[in-house]
XYZ file of C-alpha atoms in Angstrom:
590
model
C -25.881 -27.472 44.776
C -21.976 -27.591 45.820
C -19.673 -24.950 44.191
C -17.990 -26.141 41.206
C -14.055 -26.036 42.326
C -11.200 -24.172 40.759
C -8.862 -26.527 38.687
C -5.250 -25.468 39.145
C -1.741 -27.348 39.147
C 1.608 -26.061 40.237
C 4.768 -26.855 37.969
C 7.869 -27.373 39.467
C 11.470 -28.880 39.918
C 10.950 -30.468 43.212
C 7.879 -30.998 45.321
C 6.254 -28.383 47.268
C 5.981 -29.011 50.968
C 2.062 -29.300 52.673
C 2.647 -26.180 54.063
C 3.442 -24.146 50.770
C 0.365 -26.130 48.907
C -1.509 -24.726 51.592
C -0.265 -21.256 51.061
C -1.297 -21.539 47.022
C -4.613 -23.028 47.726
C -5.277 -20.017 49.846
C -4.182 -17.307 47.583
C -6.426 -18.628 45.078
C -9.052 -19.107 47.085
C -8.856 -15.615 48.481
C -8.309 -14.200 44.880
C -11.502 -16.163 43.168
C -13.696 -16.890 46.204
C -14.280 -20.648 45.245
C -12.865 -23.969 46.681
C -9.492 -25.328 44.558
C -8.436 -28.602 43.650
C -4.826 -28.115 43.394
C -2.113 -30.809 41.941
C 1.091 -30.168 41.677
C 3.517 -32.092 38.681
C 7.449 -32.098 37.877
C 8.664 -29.940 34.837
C 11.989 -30.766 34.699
C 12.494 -27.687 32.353
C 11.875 -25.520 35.529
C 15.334 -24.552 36.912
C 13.405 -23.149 39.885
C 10.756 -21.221 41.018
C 7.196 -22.407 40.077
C 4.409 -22.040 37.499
C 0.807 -22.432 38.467
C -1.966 -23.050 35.652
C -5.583 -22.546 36.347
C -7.854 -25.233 33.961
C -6.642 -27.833 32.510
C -5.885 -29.007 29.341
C -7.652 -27.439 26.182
C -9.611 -25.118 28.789
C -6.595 -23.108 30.873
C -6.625 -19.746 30.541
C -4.838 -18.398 32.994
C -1.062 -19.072 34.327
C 1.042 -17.328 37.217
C 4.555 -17.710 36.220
C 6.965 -17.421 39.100
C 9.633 -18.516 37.738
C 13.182 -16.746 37.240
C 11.948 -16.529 33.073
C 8.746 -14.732 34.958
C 10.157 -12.528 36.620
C 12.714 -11.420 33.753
C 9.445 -11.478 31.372
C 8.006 -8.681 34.329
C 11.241 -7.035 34.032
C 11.234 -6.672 30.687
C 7.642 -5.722 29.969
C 8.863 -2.535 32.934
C 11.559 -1.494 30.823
C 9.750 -1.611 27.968
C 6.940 0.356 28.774
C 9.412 2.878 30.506
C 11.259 3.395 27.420
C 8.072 4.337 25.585
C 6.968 6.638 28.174
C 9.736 8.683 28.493
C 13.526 10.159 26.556
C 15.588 10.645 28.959
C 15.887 6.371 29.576
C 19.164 6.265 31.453
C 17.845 7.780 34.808
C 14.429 6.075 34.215
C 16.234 2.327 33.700
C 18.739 3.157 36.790
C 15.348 3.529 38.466
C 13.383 1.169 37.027
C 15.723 -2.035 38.239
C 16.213 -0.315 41.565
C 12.508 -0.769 42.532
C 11.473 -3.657 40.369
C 9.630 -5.997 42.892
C 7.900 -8.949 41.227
C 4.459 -9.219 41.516
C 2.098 -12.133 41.371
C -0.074 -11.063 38.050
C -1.783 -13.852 36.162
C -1.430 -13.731 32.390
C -2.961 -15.440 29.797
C -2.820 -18.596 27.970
C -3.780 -20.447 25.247
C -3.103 -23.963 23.536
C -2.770 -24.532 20.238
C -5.383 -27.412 19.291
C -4.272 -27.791 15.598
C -1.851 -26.098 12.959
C -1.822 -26.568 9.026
C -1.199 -24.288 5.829
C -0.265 -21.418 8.117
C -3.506 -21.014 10.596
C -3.297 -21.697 13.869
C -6.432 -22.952 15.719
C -6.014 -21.647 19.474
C -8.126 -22.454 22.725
C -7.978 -19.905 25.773
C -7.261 -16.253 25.626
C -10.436 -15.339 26.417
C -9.281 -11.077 26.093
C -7.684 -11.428 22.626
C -8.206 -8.864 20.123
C -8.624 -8.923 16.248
C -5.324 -8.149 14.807
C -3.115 -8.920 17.815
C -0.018 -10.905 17.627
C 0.170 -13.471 19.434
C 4.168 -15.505 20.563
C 4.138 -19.292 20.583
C 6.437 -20.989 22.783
C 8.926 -21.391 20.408
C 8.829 -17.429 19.182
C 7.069 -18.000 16.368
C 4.620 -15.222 16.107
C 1.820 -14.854 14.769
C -1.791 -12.478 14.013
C -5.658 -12.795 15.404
C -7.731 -13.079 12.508
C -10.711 -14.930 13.325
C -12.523 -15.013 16.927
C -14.941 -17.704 17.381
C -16.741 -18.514 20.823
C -14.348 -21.134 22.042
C -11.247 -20.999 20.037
C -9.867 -17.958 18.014
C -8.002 -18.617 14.314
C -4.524 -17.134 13.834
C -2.247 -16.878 11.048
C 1.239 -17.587 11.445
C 4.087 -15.025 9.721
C 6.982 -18.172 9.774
C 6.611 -21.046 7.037
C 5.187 -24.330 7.315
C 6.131 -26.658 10.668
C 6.290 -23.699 12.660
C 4.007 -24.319 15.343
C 2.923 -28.040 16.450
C -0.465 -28.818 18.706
C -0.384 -28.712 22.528
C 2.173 -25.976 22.211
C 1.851 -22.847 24.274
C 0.625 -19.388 23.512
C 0.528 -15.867 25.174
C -0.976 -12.555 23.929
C 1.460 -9.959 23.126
C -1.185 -7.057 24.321
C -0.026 -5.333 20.988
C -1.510 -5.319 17.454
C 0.259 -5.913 14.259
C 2.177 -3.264 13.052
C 5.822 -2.632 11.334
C 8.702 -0.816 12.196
C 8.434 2.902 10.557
C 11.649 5.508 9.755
C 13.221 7.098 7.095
C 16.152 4.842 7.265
C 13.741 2.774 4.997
C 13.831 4.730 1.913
C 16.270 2.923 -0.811
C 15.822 -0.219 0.765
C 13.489 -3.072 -0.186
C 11.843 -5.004 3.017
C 9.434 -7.909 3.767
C 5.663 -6.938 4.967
C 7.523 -7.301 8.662
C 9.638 -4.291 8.081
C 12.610 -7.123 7.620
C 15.456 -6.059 4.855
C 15.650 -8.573 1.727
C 18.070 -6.876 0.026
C 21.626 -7.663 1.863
C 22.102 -3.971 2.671
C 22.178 -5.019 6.479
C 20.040 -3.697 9.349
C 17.523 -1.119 8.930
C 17.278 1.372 12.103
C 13.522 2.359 13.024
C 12.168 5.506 13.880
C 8.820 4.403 15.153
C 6.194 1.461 14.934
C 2.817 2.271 13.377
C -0.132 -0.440 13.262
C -0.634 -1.824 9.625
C -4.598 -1.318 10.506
C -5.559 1.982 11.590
C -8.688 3.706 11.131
C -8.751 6.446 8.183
C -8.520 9.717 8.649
C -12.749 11.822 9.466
C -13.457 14.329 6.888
C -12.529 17.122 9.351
C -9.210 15.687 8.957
C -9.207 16.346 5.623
C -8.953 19.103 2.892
C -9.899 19.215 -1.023
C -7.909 17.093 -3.455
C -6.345 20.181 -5.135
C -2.572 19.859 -5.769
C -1.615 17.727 -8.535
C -0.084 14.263 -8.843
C 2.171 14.728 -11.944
C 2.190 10.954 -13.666
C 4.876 12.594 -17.045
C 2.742 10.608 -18.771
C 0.345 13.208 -21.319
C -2.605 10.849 -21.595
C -3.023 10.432 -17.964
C -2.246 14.196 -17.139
C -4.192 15.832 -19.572
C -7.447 13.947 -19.403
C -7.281 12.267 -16.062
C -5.257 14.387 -13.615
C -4.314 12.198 -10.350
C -4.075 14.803 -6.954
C -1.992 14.326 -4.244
C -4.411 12.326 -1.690
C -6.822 10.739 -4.551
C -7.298 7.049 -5.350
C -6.569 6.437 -8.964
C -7.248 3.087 -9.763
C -5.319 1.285 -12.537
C -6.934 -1.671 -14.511
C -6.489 -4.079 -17.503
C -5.880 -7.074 -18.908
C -2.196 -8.591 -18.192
C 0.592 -6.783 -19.999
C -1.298 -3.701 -20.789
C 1.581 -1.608 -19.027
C -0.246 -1.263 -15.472
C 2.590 -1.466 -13.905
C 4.523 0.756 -16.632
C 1.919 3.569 -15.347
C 2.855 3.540 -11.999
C 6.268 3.433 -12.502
C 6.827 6.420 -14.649
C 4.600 7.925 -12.080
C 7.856 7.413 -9.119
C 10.345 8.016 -11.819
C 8.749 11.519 -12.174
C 8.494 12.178 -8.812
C 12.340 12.547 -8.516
C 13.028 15.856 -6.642
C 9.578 16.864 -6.055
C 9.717 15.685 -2.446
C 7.698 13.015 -2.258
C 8.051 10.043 -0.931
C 7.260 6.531 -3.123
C 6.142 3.378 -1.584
C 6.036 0.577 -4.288
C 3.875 -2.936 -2.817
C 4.518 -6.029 -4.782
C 1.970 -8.147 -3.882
C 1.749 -12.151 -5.061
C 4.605 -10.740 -8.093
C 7.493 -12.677 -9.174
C 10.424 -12.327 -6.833
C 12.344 -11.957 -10.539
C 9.886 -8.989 -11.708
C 10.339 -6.979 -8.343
C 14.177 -7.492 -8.544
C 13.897 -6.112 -12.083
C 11.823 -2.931 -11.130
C 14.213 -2.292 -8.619
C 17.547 -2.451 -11.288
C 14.513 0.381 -13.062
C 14.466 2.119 -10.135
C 18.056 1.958 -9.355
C 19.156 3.187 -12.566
C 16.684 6.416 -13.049
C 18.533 7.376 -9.420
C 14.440 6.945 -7.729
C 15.387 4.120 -5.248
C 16.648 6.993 -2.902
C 13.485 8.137 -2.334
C 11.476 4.623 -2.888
C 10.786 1.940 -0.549
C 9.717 -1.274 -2.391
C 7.693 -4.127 0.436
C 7.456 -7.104 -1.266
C 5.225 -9.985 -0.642
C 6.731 -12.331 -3.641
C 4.267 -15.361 -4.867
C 6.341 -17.746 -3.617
C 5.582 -16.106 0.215
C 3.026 -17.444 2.471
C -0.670 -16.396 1.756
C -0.415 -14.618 5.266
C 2.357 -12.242 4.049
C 0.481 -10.984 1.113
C -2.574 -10.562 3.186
C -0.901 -7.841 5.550
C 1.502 -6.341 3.046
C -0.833 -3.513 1.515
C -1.937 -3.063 5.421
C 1.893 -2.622 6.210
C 3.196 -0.566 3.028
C -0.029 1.797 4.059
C 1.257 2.203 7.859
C 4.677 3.415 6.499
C 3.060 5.599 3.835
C 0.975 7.133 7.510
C 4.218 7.755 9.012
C 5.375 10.420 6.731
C 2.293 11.448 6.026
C 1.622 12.491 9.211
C 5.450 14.327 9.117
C 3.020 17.077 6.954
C 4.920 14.990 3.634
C 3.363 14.001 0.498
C 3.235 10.126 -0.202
C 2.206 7.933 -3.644
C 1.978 4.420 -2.989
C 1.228 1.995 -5.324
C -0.684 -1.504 -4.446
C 0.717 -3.835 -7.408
C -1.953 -5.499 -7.316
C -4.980 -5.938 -5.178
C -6.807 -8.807 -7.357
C -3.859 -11.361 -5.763
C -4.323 -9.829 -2.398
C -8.229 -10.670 -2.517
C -7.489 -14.328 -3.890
C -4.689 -14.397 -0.833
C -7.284 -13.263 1.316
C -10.067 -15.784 0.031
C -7.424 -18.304 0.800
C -7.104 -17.459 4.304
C -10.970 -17.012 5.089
C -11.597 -20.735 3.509
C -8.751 -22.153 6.111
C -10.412 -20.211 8.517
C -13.859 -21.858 7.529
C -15.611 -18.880 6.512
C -18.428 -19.694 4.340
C -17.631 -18.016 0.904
C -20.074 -15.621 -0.713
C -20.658 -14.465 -4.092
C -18.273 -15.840 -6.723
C -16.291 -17.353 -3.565
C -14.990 -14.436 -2.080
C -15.493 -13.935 1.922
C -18.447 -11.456 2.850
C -16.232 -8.887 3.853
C -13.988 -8.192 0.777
C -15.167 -5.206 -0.177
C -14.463 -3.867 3.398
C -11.075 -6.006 2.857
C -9.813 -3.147 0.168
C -12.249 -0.165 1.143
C -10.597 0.330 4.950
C -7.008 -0.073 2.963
C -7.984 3.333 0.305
C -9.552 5.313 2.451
C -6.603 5.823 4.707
C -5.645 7.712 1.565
C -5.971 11.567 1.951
C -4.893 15.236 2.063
C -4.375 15.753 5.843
C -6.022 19.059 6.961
C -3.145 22.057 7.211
C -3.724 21.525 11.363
C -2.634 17.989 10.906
C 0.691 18.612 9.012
C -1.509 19.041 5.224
C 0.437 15.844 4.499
C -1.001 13.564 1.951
C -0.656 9.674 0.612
C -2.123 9.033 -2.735
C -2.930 5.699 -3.612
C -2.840 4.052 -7.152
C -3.985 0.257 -6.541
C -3.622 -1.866 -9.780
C -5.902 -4.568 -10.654
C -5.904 -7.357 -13.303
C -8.895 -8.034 -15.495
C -9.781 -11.620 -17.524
C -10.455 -10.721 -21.261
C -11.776 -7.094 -20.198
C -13.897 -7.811 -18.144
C -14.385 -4.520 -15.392
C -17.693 -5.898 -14.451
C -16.361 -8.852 -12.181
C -16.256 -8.651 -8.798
C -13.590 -7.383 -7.766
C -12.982 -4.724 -10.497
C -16.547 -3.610 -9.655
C -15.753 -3.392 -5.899
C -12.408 -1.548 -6.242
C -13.731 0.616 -8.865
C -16.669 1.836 -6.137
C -14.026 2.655 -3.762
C -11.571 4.618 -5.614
C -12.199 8.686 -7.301
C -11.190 7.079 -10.856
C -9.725 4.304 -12.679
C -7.580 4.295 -15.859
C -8.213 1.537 -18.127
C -5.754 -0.161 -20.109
C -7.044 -1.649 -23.508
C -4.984 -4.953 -25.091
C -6.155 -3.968 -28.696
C -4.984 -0.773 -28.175
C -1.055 -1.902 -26.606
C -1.313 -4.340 -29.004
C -2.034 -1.583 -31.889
C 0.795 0.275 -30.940
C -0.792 2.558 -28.431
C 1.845 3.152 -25.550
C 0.077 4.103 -22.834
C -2.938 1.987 -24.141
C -5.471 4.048 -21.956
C -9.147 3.360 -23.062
C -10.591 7.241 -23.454
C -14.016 6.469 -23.067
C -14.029 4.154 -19.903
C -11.298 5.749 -18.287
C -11.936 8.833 -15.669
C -10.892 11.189 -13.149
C -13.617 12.011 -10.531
C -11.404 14.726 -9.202
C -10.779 16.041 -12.534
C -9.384 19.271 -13.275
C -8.714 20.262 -9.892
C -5.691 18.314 -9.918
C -4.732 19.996 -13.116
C -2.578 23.820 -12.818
C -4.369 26.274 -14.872
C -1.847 25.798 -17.858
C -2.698 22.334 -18.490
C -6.824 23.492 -18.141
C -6.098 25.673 -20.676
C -4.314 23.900 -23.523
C -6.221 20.199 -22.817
C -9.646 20.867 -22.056
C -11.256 19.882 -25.325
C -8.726 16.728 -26.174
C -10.607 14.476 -24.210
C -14.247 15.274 -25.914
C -12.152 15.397 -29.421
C -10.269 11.869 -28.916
C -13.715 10.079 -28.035
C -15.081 11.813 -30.947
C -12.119 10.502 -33.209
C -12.748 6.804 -32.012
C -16.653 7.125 -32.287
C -16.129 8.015 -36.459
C -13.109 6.133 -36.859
C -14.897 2.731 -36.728
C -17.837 4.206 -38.744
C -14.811 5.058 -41.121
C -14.087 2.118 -42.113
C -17.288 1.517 -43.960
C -18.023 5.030 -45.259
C -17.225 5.949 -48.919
C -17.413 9.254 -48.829
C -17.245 12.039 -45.811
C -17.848 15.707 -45.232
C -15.236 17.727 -44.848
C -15.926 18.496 -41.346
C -15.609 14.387 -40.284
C -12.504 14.603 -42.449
C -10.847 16.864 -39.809
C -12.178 15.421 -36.678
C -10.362 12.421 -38.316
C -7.002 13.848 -39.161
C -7.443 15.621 -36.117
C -7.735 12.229 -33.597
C -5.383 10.768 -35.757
C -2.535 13.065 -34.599
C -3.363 13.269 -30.830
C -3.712 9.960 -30.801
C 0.121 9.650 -32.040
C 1.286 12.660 -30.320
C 0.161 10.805 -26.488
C 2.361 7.969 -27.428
C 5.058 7.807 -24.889
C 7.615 5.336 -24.467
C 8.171 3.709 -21.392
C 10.066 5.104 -18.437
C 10.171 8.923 -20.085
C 7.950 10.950 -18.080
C 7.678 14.246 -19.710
C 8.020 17.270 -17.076
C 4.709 19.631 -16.222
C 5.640 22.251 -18.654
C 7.197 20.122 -21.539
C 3.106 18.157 -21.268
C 1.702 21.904 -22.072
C 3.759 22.922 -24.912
C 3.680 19.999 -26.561
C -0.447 19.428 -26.243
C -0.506 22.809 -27.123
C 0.681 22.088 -30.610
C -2.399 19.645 -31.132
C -5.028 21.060 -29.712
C -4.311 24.319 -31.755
C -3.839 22.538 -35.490
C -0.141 22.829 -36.197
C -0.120 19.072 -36.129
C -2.768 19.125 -39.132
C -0.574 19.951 -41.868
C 1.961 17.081 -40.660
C 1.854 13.734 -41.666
C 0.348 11.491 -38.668
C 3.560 9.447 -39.035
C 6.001 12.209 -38.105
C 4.089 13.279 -35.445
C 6.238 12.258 -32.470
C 9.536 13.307 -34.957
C 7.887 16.990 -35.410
C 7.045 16.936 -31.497
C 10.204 15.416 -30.290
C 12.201 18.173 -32.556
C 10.301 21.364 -31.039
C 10.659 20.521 -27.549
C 14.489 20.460 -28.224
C 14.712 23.625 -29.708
C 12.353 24.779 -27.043
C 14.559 23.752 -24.598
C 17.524 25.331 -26.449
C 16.182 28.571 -27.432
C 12.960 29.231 -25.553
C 13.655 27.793 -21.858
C 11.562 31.237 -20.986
C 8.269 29.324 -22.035
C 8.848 26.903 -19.746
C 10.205 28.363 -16.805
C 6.945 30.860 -17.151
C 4.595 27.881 -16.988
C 6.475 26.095 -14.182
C 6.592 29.526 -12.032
C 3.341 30.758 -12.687
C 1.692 27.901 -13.819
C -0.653 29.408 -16.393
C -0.775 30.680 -19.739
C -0.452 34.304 -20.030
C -1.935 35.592 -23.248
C 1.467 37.158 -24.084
C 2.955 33.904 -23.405
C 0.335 31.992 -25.869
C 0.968 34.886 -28.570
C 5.003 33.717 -28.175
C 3.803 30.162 -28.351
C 1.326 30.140 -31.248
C 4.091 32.313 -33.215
C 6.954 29.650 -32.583
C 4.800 27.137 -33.438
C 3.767 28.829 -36.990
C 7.242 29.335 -38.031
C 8.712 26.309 -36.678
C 6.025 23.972 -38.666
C 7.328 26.155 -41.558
C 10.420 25.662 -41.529
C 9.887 21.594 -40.733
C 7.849 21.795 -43.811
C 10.153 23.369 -45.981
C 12.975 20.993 -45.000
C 10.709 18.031 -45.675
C 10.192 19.355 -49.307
C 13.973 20.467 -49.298
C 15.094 16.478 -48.383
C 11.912 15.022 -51.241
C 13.565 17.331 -53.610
């Protein structure tokens, strides 16, 4: 049985002459060790030099370019890789273009065989990776997100009409990834690491991969520093640390995103850096949370990546990926990170959308196989760094919207199995007047009171167990016509905790402030107030806290615990300062 011959063509201005086919037919000969049928055809577009394609049509995979654009390509792809290799570039250029000889290296190619809603079918490029950008002829680029046998499925970043059939493409040899610095902080980019906020040019520090694989538990040390939120439910029943995975969930305008705001807005001179990822949000609602931002002076130290709903299904795909790779690059800088994932129910439904265009078979309730794995590789690559690694750490509070309640879907369920906690925001309780309106009893912190200092364990550790007993009697209540005196308190008890963890919105409370101000619940001087002036009698001892005893709370901020001289001065202000509120209540009825 003859040899099956080698199907190449030359491109080219003019026509070779018999002697330089001859020369080709050889090369390729000596180079694959089979016979060639070689053609050659004008390409006007060539100024000069030549091309030569092995394969034809849908099934070329290989081209030698030696063309001037070739040879600058070679040149390029030099310099390039000389730049990364070394800092001292001026030397290593001069010397780079001194000895640059051209060499004849085959690269490959692909075709694209057919484009629509932003996915790319491609033939060839038989050594393309998953997640590597590939260039189409006319720059468009675009990411490897589906390999198949004899084609591989690629989504394209630019909008529709981008890329048409038949058009050329060529593997980049690098994998998606963003441009990294902090020259980003106070600015608000696309999932590209592009500005979108007509502040001009961002300068980069580095490029990190938007996938990356999460760090071993070597890597890693305990969640034991705390994430301070301001806000006293969250802090005083379910401490977030710095490298946990706090998820937040409810119904739509429950506040989710009110959470994780105050959470940045009370990180403001703590040193840490805030990533904010709007993904599938209103381009009107992220422009508002950045006027929030702007105006609490926490843009300085926030980057906010937004993937709008009006952006391609591609974009809010990668954006969580690409917010997380710039959350890596300080982390790994030994800094502490929070980055929030607003929210990761429309980056599953932008996902599913991709995976159907792809022709993935759906699974269970219509969501791809994989989309668990989808948000699981995404939170683990939050952590607390090991000290020989920088002890840097990114804590991660994804958000995720729930239909009528419901945290038994599918994705609740899977994001909830991932994460060390979720907080759960009720709509009977925002809509009762409960600001936060975090659900007690579903709500938890699997890191728990590690995250907490020692002040906080002290004054909060029976609120939690006291507020679930509140809401357990307060619905049996209703229909009871007489009660013990011992229900009676737990009553009138809930009652004011429940008022006193009413916050309004963008206040977080500092560290210290949380402690003095649970500490007047959890110890009954609240009792003998009505539940109504709750937040007047708490808002009026923290000022004269702050205006006659700052000592209380510089002790707890410095030391961090309660001495039992300091809960002596405490209890006694407390005792004379509900006095005195008393009195002047029965002064003003009088």
């Amino acid at each position: 049985m003859s040899e099956q011959k080698l199907q190449a063509r030359v491109y080219s201005r003019t026509a070779p002459t018999e002697e330089q086919l001859a020369q080709l037919r050889d090369f390729l000969h000596q180079k694959y060790q089979r016979p060639v049928n070689l053609h050659w055809e004008r390409d006007d577009r060539m100024k000069d030099g030549f091309r030569l394609e092995l394969g034809e049509g849908e099934s070329r995979e290989l081209v030698y370019d030696w063309s001037s654009s070739g040879k600058s390509r070679q040149l390029k792809d030099k310099i390039a890789a000389a730049i990364r290799s070394r800092s001292d570039v001026i030397p290593l250029l001069r010397k780079t273009l001194e000895d640059f000889q051209p060499e004849a290296s085959a690269t490959e190619i692909g075709t694209v065989l057919s484009y629509g809603d932003g996915i790319a079918e491609v033939s060839g490029l038989p050594g393309a990776e998953y997640g590597e950008i590939l260039i189409f002829e006319n720059g468009v680029r675009g990411m490897v997100l589906d390999l198949k046998e004899k084609s591989i499925g690629c989504v394209v970043f630019a909008g529709e009409a981008a890329v048409q059939a038949g058009s050329v493409v060529l593997r980049s040899g690098r994998s998606a990834g963003i441009p990294v610095g902090d020259a980003f902080l106070g600015r608000v980019i696309d999932p590209l690491g592009a500005p979108i906020d007509g502040k001009g040019k961002i300068s980069e520090s580095d490029y990190y991969p938007i996938e990356a694989p999460a760090p071993g538990i070597i890597d890693r040390q305990p969640v034991d520093k705390p994430m301070q939120t301001g806000l006293l439910a969250i802090d005083s029943m379910f401490p977030i640390g710095r490298g946990q995975r706090e998820l937040i969930i409810g119904d739509r305008q429950t506040g989710k995103t009110a959470i994780a705001l105050d959470t940045i807005l009370n990180q403001k001179d703590q040193n840490v850096v805030c990533i904010y990822v709007a993904i599938g949000q209103k381009a009107s609602s992220v422009a508002q949370l950045v006027q929030t931002l702007q105006e609490h002076d926490a843009l300085r130290y926030t980057i906010v990546l937004c993937a709008a709903a009006s952006d391609s299904a591609t974009l809010q795909y990668i954006a969580p990926y690409a917010g997380c790779a710039m959350g890596e690059y300080f982390m790994h800088q030994g800094r502490d990170v929070l980055i929030v994932y607003d929210d990761l129910s429309k980056h599953a439904v932008a996902y599913r959308a991709l995976s159907l265009l792809l022709k993935r078979s759906p699974g269970r309730e219509a969501y791809p196989g994989d989309v668990f794995y989808l948000h699981s590789r995404l939170l683990e690559r939050a952590a607390h760094l090991a000290d020989h690694l920088g002890g840097g750490s990114m804590t991660a509070l994804p958000i995720v919207e729930t239909q009528a309640g419901d945290v038994s879907a599918y994705i609740p369920t899977n994001i909830i199995s991932i994460t060390d906690g979720q907080i759960f925001l009720e709509s009977s309780l925002f809509f009762a007047g409960q600001r936060p309106a975090v659900n007690v009893g579903i709500s938890v912190s699997r890191v728990g009171s590690a995250a907490q200092i020692k002040a906080m364990k002290q004054v909060a550790g029976k609120i939690k167990l006291e507020l679930a007993q509140y809401r357990e009697m307060a619905s049996f209540a209703k229909f009871a016509s007489d009660m013990d005196a011992s229900t009676k308190r737990l009553i009138s008890r809930g009652e004011r905790l429940t008022e006193l963890l009413k916050q309004p919105v963008y206040h977080p409370m500092p560290v210290a402030e949380e402690v003095v101000a649970i500490f007047a619940g959890v110890r009954g001087y609240l009792d003998k107030i009505e539940v109504s002036e709750t937040a007047d009698f708490e808002n009026r001892a923290l000022a004269e806290i702050r205006a006659a005893h700052e000592d209380f709370l510089r002790e707890i901020d410095e030391k961090k615990v309660i001495s039992e001289e300091l809960d002596k001065k405490i209890g006694d202000f407390y005792a004379a300062f509900t006095d005195n509120y008393l009195a002047d209540k029965r002064q003003k009825a009088a």
